[in-house]
Short mmCIF file of C-alpha atoms in Angstrom, two decimals:
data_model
loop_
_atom_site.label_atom_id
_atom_site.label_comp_id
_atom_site.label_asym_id
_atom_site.label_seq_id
_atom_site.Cartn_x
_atom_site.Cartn_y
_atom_site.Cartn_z
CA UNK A 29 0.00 0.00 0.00
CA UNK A 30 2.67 2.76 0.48
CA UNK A 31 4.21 1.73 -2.46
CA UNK A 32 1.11 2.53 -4.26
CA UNK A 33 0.36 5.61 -2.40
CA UNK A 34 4.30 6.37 -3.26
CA UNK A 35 3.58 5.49 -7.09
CA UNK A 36 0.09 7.77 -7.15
CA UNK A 37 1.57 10.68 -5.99
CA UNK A 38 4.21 10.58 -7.78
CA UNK A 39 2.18 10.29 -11.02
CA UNK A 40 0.25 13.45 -9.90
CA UNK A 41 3.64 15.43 -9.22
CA UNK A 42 5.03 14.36 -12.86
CA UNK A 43 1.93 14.96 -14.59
CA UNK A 44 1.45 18.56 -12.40
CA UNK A 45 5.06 19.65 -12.79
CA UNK A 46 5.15 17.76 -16.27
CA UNK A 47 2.67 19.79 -18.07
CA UNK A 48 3.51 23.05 -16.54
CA UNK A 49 6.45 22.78 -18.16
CA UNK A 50 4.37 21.91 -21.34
CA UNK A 51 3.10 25.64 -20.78
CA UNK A 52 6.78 27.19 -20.16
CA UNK A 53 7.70 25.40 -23.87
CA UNK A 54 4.23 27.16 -25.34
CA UNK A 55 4.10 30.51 -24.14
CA UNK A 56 7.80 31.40 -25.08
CA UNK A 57 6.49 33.14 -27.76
CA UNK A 58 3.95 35.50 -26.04
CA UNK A 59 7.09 37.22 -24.18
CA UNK A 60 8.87 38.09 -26.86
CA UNK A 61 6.54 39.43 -29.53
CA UNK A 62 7.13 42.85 -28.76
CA UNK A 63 11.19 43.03 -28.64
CA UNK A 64 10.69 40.81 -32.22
CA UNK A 65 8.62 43.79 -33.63
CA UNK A 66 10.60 46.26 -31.85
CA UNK A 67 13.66 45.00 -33.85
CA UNK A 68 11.85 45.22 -37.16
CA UNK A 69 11.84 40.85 -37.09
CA UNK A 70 8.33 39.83 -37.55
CA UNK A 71 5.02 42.14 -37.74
CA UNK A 72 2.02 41.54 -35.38
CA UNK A 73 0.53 40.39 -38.50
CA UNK A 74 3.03 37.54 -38.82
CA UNK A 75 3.10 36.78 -35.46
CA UNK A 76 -0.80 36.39 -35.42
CA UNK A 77 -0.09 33.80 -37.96
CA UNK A 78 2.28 32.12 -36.66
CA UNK A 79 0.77 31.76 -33.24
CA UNK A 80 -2.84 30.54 -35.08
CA UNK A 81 -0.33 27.66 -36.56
CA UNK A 82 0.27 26.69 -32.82
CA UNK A 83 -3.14 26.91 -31.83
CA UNK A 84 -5.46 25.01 -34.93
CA UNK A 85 -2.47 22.64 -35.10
CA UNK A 86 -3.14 22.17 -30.85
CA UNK A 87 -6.79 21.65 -31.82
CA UNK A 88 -6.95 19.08 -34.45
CA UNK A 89 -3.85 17.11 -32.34
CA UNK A 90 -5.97 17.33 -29.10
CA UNK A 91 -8.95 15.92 -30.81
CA UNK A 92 -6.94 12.56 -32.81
CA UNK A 93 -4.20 12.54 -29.40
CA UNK A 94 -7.26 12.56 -27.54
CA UNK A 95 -8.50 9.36 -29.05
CA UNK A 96 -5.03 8.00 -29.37
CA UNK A 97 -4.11 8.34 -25.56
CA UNK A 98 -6.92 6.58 -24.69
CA UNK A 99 -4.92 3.50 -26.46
CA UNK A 100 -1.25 3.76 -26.07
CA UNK A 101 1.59 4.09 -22.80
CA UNK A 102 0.64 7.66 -21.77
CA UNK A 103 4.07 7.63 -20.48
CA UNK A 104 6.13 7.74 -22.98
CA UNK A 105 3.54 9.59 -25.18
CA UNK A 106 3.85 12.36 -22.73
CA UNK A 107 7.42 12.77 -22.21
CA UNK A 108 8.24 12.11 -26.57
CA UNK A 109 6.13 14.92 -27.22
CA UNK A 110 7.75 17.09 -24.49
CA UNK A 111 11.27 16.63 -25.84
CA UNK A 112 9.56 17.40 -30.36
CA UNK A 113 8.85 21.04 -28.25
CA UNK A 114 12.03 21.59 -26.33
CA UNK A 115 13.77 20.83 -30.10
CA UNK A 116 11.41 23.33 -31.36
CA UNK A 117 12.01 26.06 -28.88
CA UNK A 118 15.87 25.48 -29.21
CA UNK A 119 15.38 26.18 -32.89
CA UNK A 120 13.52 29.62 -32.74
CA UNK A 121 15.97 31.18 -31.16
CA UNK A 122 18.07 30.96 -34.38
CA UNK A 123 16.92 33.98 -37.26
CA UNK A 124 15.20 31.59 -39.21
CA UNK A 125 12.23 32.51 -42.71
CA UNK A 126 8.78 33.37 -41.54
CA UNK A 127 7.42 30.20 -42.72
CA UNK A 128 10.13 28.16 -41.47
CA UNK A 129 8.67 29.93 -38.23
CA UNK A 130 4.96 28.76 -38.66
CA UNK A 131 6.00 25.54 -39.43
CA UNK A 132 8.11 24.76 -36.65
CA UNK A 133 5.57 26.57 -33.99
CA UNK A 134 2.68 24.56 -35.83
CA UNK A 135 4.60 21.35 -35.02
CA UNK A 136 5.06 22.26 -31.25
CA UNK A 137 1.16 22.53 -31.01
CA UNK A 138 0.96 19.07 -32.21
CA UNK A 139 2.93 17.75 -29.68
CA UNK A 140 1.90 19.96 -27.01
CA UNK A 141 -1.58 18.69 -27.50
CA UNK A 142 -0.74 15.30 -26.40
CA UNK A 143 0.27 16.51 -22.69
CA UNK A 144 -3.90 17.47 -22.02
CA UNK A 145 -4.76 14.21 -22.39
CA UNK A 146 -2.07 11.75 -20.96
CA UNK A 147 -2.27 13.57 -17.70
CA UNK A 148 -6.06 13.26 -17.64
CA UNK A 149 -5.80 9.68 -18.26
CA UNK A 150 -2.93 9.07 -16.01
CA UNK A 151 -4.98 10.68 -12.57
CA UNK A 152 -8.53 9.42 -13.93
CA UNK A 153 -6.03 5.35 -13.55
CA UNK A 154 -4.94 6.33 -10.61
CA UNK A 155 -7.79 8.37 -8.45
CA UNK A 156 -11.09 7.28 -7.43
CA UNK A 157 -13.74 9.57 -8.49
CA UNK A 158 -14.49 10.93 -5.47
CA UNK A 159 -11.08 12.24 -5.47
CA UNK A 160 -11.05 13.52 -9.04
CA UNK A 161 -12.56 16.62 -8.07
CA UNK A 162 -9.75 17.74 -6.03
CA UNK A 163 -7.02 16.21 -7.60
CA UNK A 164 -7.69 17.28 -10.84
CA UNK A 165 -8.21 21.03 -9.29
CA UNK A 166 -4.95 21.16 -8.32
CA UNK A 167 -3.69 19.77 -11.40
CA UNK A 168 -5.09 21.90 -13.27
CA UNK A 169 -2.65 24.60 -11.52
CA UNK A 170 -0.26 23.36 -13.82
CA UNK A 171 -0.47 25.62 -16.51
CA UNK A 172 -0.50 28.65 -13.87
CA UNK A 173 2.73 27.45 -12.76
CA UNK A 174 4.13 27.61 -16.05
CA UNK A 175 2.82 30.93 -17.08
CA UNK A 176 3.51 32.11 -13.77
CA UNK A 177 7.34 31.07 -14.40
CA UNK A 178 7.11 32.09 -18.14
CA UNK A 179 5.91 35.44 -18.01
CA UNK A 180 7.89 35.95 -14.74
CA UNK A 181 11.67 34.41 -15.48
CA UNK A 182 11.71 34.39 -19.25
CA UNK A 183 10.93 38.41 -19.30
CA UNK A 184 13.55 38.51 -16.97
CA UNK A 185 16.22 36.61 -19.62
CA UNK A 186 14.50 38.37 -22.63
CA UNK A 187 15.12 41.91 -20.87
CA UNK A 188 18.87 41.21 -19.76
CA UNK A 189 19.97 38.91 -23.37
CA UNK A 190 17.68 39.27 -25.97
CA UNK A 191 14.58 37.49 -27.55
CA UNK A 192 16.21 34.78 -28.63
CA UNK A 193 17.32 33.75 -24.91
CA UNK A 194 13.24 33.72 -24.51
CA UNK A 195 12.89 30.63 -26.25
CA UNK A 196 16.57 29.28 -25.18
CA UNK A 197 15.32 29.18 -21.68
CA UNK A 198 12.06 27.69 -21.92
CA UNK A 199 13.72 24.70 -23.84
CA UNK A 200 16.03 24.20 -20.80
CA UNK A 201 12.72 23.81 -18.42
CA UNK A 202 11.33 21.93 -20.97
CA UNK A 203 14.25 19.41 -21.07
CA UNK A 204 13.84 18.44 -16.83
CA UNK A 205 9.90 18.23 -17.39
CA UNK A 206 11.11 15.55 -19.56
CA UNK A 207 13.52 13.50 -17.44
CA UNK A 208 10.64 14.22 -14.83
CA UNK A 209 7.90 12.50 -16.57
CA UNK A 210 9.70 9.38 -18.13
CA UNK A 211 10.96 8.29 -14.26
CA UNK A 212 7.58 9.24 -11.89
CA UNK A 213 4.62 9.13 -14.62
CA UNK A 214 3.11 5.16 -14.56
CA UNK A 215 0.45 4.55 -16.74
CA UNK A 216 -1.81 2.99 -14.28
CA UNK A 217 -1.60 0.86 -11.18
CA UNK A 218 -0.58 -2.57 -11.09
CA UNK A 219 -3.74 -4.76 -12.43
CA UNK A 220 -4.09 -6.49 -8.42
CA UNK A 221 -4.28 -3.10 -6.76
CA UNK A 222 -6.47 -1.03 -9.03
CA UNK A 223 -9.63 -3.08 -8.87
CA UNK A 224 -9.51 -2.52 -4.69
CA UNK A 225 -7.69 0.89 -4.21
CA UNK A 226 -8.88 3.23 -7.03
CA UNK A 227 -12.14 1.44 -8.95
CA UNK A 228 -14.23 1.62 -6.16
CA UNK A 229 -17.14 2.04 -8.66
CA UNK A 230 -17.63 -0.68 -11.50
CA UNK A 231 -19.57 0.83 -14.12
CA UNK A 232 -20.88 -1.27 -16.45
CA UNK A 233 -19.57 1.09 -19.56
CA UNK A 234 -15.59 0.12 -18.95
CA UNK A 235 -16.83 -3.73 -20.21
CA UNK A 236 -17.96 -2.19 -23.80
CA UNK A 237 -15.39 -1.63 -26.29
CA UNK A 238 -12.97 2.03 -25.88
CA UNK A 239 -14.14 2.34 -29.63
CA UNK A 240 -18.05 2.04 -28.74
CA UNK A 241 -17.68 4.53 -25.98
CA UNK A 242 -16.04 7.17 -27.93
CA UNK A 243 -18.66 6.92 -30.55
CA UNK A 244 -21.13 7.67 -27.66
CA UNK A 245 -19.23 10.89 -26.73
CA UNK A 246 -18.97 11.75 -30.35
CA UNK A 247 -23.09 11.55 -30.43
CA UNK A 248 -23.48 13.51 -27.14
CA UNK A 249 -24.79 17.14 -28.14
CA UNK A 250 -23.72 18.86 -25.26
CA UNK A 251 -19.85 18.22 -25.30
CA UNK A 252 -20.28 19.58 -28.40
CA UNK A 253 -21.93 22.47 -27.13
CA UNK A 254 -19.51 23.01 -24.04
CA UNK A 255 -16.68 22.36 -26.83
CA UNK A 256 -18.44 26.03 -28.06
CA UNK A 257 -19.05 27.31 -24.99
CA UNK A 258 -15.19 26.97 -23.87
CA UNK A 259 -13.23 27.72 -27.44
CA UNK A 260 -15.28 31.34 -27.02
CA UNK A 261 -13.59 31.45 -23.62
CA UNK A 262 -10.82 30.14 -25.18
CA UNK A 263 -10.75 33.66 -27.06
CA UNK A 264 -10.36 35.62 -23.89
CA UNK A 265 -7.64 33.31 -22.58
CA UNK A 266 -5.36 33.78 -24.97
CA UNK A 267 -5.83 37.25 -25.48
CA UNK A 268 -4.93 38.27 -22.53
CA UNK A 269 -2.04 35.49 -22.25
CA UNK A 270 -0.80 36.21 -25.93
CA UNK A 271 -1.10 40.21 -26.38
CA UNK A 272 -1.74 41.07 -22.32
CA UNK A 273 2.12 41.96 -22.43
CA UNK A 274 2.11 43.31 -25.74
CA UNK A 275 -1.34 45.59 -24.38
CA UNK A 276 0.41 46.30 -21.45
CA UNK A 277 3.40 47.76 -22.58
CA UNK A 278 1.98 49.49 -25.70
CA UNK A 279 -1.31 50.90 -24.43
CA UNK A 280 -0.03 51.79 -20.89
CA UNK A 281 3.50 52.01 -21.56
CA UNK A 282 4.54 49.51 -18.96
CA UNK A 283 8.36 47.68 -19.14
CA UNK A 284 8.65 44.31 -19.98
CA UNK A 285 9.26 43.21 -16.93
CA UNK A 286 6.44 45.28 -15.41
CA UNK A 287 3.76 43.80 -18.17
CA UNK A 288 5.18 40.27 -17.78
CA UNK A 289 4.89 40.81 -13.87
CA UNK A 290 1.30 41.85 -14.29
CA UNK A 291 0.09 39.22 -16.59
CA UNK A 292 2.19 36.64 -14.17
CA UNK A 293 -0.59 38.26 -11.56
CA UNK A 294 -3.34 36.41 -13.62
CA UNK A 295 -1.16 32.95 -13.67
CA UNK A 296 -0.53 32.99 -9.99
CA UNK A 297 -4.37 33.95 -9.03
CA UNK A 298 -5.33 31.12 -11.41
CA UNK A 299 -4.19 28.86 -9.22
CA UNK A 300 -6.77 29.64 -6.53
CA UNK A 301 -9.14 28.84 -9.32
CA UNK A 302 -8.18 25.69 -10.36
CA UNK A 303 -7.22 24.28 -7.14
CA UNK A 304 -10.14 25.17 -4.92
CA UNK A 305 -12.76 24.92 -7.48
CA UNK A 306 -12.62 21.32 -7.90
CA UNK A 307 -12.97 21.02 -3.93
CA UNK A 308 -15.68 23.45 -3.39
CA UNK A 309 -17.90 21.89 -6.24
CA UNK A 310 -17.35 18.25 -4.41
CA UNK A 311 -18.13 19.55 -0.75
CA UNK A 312 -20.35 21.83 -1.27
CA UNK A 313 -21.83 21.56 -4.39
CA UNK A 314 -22.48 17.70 -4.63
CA UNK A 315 -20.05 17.43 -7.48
CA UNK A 316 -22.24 20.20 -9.46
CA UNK A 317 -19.88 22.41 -11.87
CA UNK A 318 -22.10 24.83 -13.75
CA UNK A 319 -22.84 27.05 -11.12
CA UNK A 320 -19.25 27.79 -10.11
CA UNK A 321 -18.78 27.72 -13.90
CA UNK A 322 -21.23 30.58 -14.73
CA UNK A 323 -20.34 33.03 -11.37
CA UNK A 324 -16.61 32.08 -13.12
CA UNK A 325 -17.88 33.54 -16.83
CA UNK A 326 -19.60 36.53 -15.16
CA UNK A 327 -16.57 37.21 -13.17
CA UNK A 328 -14.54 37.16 -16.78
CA UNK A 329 -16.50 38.98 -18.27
CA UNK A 330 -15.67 41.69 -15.91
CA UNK A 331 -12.28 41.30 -15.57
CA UNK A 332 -11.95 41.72 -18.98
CA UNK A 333 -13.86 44.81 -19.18
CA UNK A 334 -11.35 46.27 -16.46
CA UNK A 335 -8.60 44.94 -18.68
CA UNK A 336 -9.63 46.61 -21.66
CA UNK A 337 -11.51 50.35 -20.56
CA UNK A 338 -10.15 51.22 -17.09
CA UNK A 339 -7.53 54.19 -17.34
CA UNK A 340 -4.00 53.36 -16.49
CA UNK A 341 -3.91 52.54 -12.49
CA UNK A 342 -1.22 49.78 -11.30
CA UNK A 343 -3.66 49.01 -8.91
CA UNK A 344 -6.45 48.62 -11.40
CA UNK A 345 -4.25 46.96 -13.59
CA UNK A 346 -3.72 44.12 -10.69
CA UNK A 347 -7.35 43.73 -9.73
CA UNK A 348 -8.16 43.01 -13.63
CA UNK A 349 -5.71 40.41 -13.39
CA UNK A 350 -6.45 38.94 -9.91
CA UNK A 351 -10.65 38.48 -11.64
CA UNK A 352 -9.35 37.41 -14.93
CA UNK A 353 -6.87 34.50 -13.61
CA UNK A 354 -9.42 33.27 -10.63
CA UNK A 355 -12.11 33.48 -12.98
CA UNK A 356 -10.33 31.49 -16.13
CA UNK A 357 -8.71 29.05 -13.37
CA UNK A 358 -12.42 27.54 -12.37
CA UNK A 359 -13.33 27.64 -16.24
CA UNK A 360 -10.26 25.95 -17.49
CA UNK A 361 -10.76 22.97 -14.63
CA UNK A 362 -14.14 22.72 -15.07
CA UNK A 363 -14.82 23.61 -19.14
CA UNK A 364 -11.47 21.78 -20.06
CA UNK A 365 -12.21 18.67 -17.99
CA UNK A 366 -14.43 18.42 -14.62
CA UNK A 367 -17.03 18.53 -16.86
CA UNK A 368 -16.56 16.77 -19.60
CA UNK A 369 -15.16 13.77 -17.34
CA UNK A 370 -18.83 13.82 -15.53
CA UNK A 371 -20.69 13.72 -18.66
CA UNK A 372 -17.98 11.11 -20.64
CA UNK A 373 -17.86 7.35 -19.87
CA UNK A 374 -14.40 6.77 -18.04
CA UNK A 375 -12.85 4.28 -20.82
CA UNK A 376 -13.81 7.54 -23.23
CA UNK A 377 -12.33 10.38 -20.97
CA UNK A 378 -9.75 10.99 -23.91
CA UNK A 379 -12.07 11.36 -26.48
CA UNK A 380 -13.88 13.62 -24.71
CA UNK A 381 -11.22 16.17 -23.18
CA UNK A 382 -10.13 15.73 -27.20
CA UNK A 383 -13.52 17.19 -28.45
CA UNK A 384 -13.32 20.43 -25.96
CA UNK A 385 -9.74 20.66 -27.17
CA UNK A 386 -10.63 20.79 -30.60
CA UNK A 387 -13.12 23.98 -29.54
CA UNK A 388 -10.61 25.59 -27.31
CA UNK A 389 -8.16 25.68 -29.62
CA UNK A 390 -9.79 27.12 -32.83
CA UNK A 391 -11.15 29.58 -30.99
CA UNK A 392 -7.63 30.51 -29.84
CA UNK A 393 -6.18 30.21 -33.04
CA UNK A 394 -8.99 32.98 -34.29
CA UNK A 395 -8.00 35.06 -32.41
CA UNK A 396 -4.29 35.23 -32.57
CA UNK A 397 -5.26 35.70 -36.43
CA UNK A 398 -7.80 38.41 -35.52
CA UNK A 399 -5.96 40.14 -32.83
CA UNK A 400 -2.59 40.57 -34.76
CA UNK A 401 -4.36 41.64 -37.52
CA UNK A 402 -6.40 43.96 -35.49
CA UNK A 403 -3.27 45.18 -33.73
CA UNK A 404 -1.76 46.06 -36.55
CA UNK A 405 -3.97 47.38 -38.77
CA UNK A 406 -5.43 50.05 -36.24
CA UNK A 407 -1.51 51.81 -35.57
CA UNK A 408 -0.10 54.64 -37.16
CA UNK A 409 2.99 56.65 -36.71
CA UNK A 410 2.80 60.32 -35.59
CA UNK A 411 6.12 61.82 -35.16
CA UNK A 412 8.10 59.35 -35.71
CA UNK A 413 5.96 57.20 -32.45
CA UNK A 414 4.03 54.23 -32.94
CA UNK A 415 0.36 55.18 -31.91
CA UNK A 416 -2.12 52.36 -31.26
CA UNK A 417 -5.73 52.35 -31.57
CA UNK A 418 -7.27 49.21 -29.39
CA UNK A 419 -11.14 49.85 -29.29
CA UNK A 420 -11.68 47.12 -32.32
CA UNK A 421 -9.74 44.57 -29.76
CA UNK A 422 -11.59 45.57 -27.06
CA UNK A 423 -15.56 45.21 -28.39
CA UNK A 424 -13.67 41.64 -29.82
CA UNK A 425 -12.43 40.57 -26.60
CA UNK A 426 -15.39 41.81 -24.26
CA UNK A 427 -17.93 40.20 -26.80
CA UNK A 428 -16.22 36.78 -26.76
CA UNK A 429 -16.44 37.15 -22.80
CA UNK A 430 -20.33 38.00 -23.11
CA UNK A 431 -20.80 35.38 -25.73
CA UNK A 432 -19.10 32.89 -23.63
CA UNK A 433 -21.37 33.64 -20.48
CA UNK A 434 -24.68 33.41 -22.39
CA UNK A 435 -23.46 29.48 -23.32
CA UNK A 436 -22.80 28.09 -20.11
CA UNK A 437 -26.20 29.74 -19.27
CA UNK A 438 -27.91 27.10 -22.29
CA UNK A 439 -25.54 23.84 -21.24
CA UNK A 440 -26.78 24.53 -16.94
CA UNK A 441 -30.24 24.70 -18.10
CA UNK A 442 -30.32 21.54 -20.61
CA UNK A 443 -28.07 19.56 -18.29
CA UNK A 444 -30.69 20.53 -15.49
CA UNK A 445 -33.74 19.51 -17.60
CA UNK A 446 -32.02 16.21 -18.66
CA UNK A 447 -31.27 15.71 -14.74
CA UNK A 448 -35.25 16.24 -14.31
CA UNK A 449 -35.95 14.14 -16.72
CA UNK A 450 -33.77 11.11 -15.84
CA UNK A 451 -35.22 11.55 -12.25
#
C-alpha cells in the first residue's frame, strides 16, 4: 500500500510539474513578440499567424491525441512529445524565414496537445472519483505554474539577453519536465491493486469496447456544445495570455518586466481557481460544476472589461488580473475537464477532453489571427511614435467574454432539464 500511495503521488507530481512545463515550452512566444517587432523581425501580423499555426495545429492534435491516448503508454507519449517542443524552442531562437517559423511553432502545437490528455488519463487510472474533483483542481494549476514562471523568469532573460534567450530558456525547463515524466509518470496501477484501491465504482460502460464509448461521446450534443461554450472562452484566454504583455506595454506604456509581472498576476491567481474549485464543487456543491462555472464567466466577463476600458492605475491593472486568472482558473478545470469527465464514460475520458480541445483551440487560433491583424492594422505613426488604436480589440475581446457567459447559461439549463428528466 505505500508503495502505491508512493507510485500515485508521484504520477500526480510528474503529470502537475510535467505539463507546466508543457506551458513554459508554449508561451515562449507571447514574451517576446514585442522586442521581435521592436527589432523590425516579424510584424504583429506575422506573429498572429504564426501563433494561429500553434493553436489550430493544438486543436486538431488534441482531438486525434485525444482518441489516441486513450490506447497507447501515456508515459512515454507524454514525455516524446515534451522533448519534439524543447527541439522546437531550441530552434527559434536561431533567425530563421517566416514560414520556417509557422511551421516549426505549428509542429510544437501538435505535440503539445498530447500533454492534455495523458495527464487526464494518467490521474482518472490512478484516483477514485471521489477524489477527481480535487485532484484534478490542483492539477489543473499546472499551466499557472508555467505561465507564472514564463511570463515571470523568461521576461527577466529576454530583458537582460535578448529574444532569442526567450525561447533558449524555456527549452532548458522543458528538457527536466522531460527526465521528470519518463521516471515518476506510470500509466496505471498494477492490475491487483487497481480493482480494490482506485475502482471503487464498477460501471458497467468500462466492459464495452474504448471504440463504442467514444462513438457515444462523439453523439453527445452537449460536449459539443460546451466544446463552443469553452473555445469562445478560449478567445479571452489567450488574449490576454498572448497580447496582455504586448497591451500592457503598448497601451499603458509599462516595461517588460512590469507587463510580464502583471500578466504573471493572472497565472498565480489562477491557481486559486483551479485548485479550490474542484474542492468546493465536491463539498459543497455535490459534485455540481455549472454554477461555479457561470459566477466564473460573469466574473470574466468583468475582468476583462477592467482589462480593456479602465484608465492606467497599477492598482487597477492588478485587480483586472487577480478576476481574470481566478475566474479562467475555475473555467479551465471545469470547461477543459471536470465537466466533460462527468458527462464522458471513463474508458472515453480521452475522447472527450479531445472534443473540448478541438473547440478551445480554434477559438484561440482565431484570435491570434484576428488580434494581430487587429493590432496592426489600427496603428499609425505620428512623429516618428508608434500610436495604437485598441477599441476594435476591445468590443472583440469583451464580446467573446459576453458570448461565452450566455453558453454556459444554455448547457446549466439543458443539463438541469435532462437531470429532471432522468429523475
Amino acid at each position: 500500500m505505500k508503495k502505491h500511495n508512493f507510485q500515485k503521488w508521484g504520477v500526480f507530481t510528474a503529470a502537475t510539474i510535467g505539463y507546466g512545463l508543457y506551458y513554459v515550452c508554449r508561451l515562449s512566444l507571447n514574451v517576446v513578440k514585442k522586442p521581435m517587432v521592436d527589432d523590425g523581425y516579424l510584424t504583429e501580423t506575422q506573429l498572429g499567424i504564426i501563433g494561429s499555426a500553434l493553436f489550430f495545429s493544438y486543436a486538431v492534435g488534441k482531438f486525434i491525441n485525444g482518441f489516441l491516448a486513450d490506447r497507447i503508454n501515456v508515459r512515454y507519449f507524454m514525455a516524446g512529445s515534451l522533448l519534439v517542443a524543447v527541439g522546437v524552442n531550441f530552434l527559434l531562437g536561431f533567425a530563421i524565414p517566416f514560414w520556417a517559423l509557422v511551421i516549426l511553432w505549428g509542429l510544437n502545437g501538435w505535440f503539445q496537445s498530447a500533454g492534455g490528455p495523458c495527464s487526464v488519463i494518467a490521474l482518472n487510472n490512478w484516483f477514485s472519483s471521489k477524489q477527481r474533483g480535487t485532484v484534478y483542481g490542483f492539477w489543473s494549476a499546472s499551466h499557472n505554474i508555467g505561465e507564472a514562471a514564463t511570463y515571470i523568469l523568461a521576461a527577466v532573460v529576454v530583458g537582460a539577453l535578448g529574444w532569442q534567450y526567450g525561447f533558449w530558456s524555456a527549452a532548458c525547463m522543458g528538457a527536466f519536465g522531460v527526465v521528470f515524466i519518463f521516471v515518476f509518470l506510470k500509466p496505471s496501477p498494477p492490475e491487483k491493486e487497481s480493482v480494490s484501491s482506485v475502482q471503487t465504482e464498477a460501471p458497467k460502460a468500462e466492459k464495452s469496447s474504448v471504440k463504442k464509448l467514444q462513438i457515444e461521446v462523439i453523439k453527445n450534443p452537449i460536449i459539443w456544445l460546451l466544446a463552443l461554450a469553452s473555445g469562445v472562452m478560449y478567445i479571452c484566454r489567450y488574449a490576454v495570455n498572448s497580447w496582455g504583455i504586448y497591451y500592457f506595454a503598448a497601451e499603458k506604456s509599462y516595461t517588460l518586466v512590469e507587463a510580464g509581472s502583471l500578466i504573471s498576476v493572472s497565472a498565480i491567481c489562477g491557481t486559486v481557481g483551479t485548485i479550490f474549485s474542484g474542492w468546493i464543487s465536491d463539498r459543497f456543491f455535490n459534485a455540481k460544476r455549472l454554477p461555479l462555472a457561470w459566477m466564473a464567466s460573469l466574473t470574466n466577463l468583468i475582468a476583462i472589461a477592467l482589462f480593456m476600458f479602465a484608465p492606467h492605475s497599477t492598482v487597477i491593472d492588478i485587480v483586472s488580473m487577480v478576476l481574470f486568472g481566478v475566474s479562467i482558473g475555475v473555467l479551465i478545470s471545469f470547461m477543459g475537464g471536470l465537466i466533460a469527465m462527468d458527462l464522458a464514460p471513463k474508458g472515453a475520458v480521452g475522447a472527450a477532453v479531445g472534443i473540448i480541445g478541438l473547440g478551445n483551440y480554434i477559438g484561440a487560433g482565431m484570435q491570434e489571427i484576428l488580434s494581430g491583424y487587429l493590432i496592426e492594422s489600427n496603428k499609425t505613426i505620428v512623429d516618428g511614435q508608434t500610436v495604437y488604436d485598441f477599441s476594435h480589440i476591445r468590443i472583440f475581446w469583451v464580446a467573446a467574454a459576453l458570448i461565452s457567459l450566455s453558453l454556459i447559461s444554455v448547457i446549466w439549463k439543458k443539463t438541469s432539464q435532462q437531470k429532471q428528466a432522468n429523475n
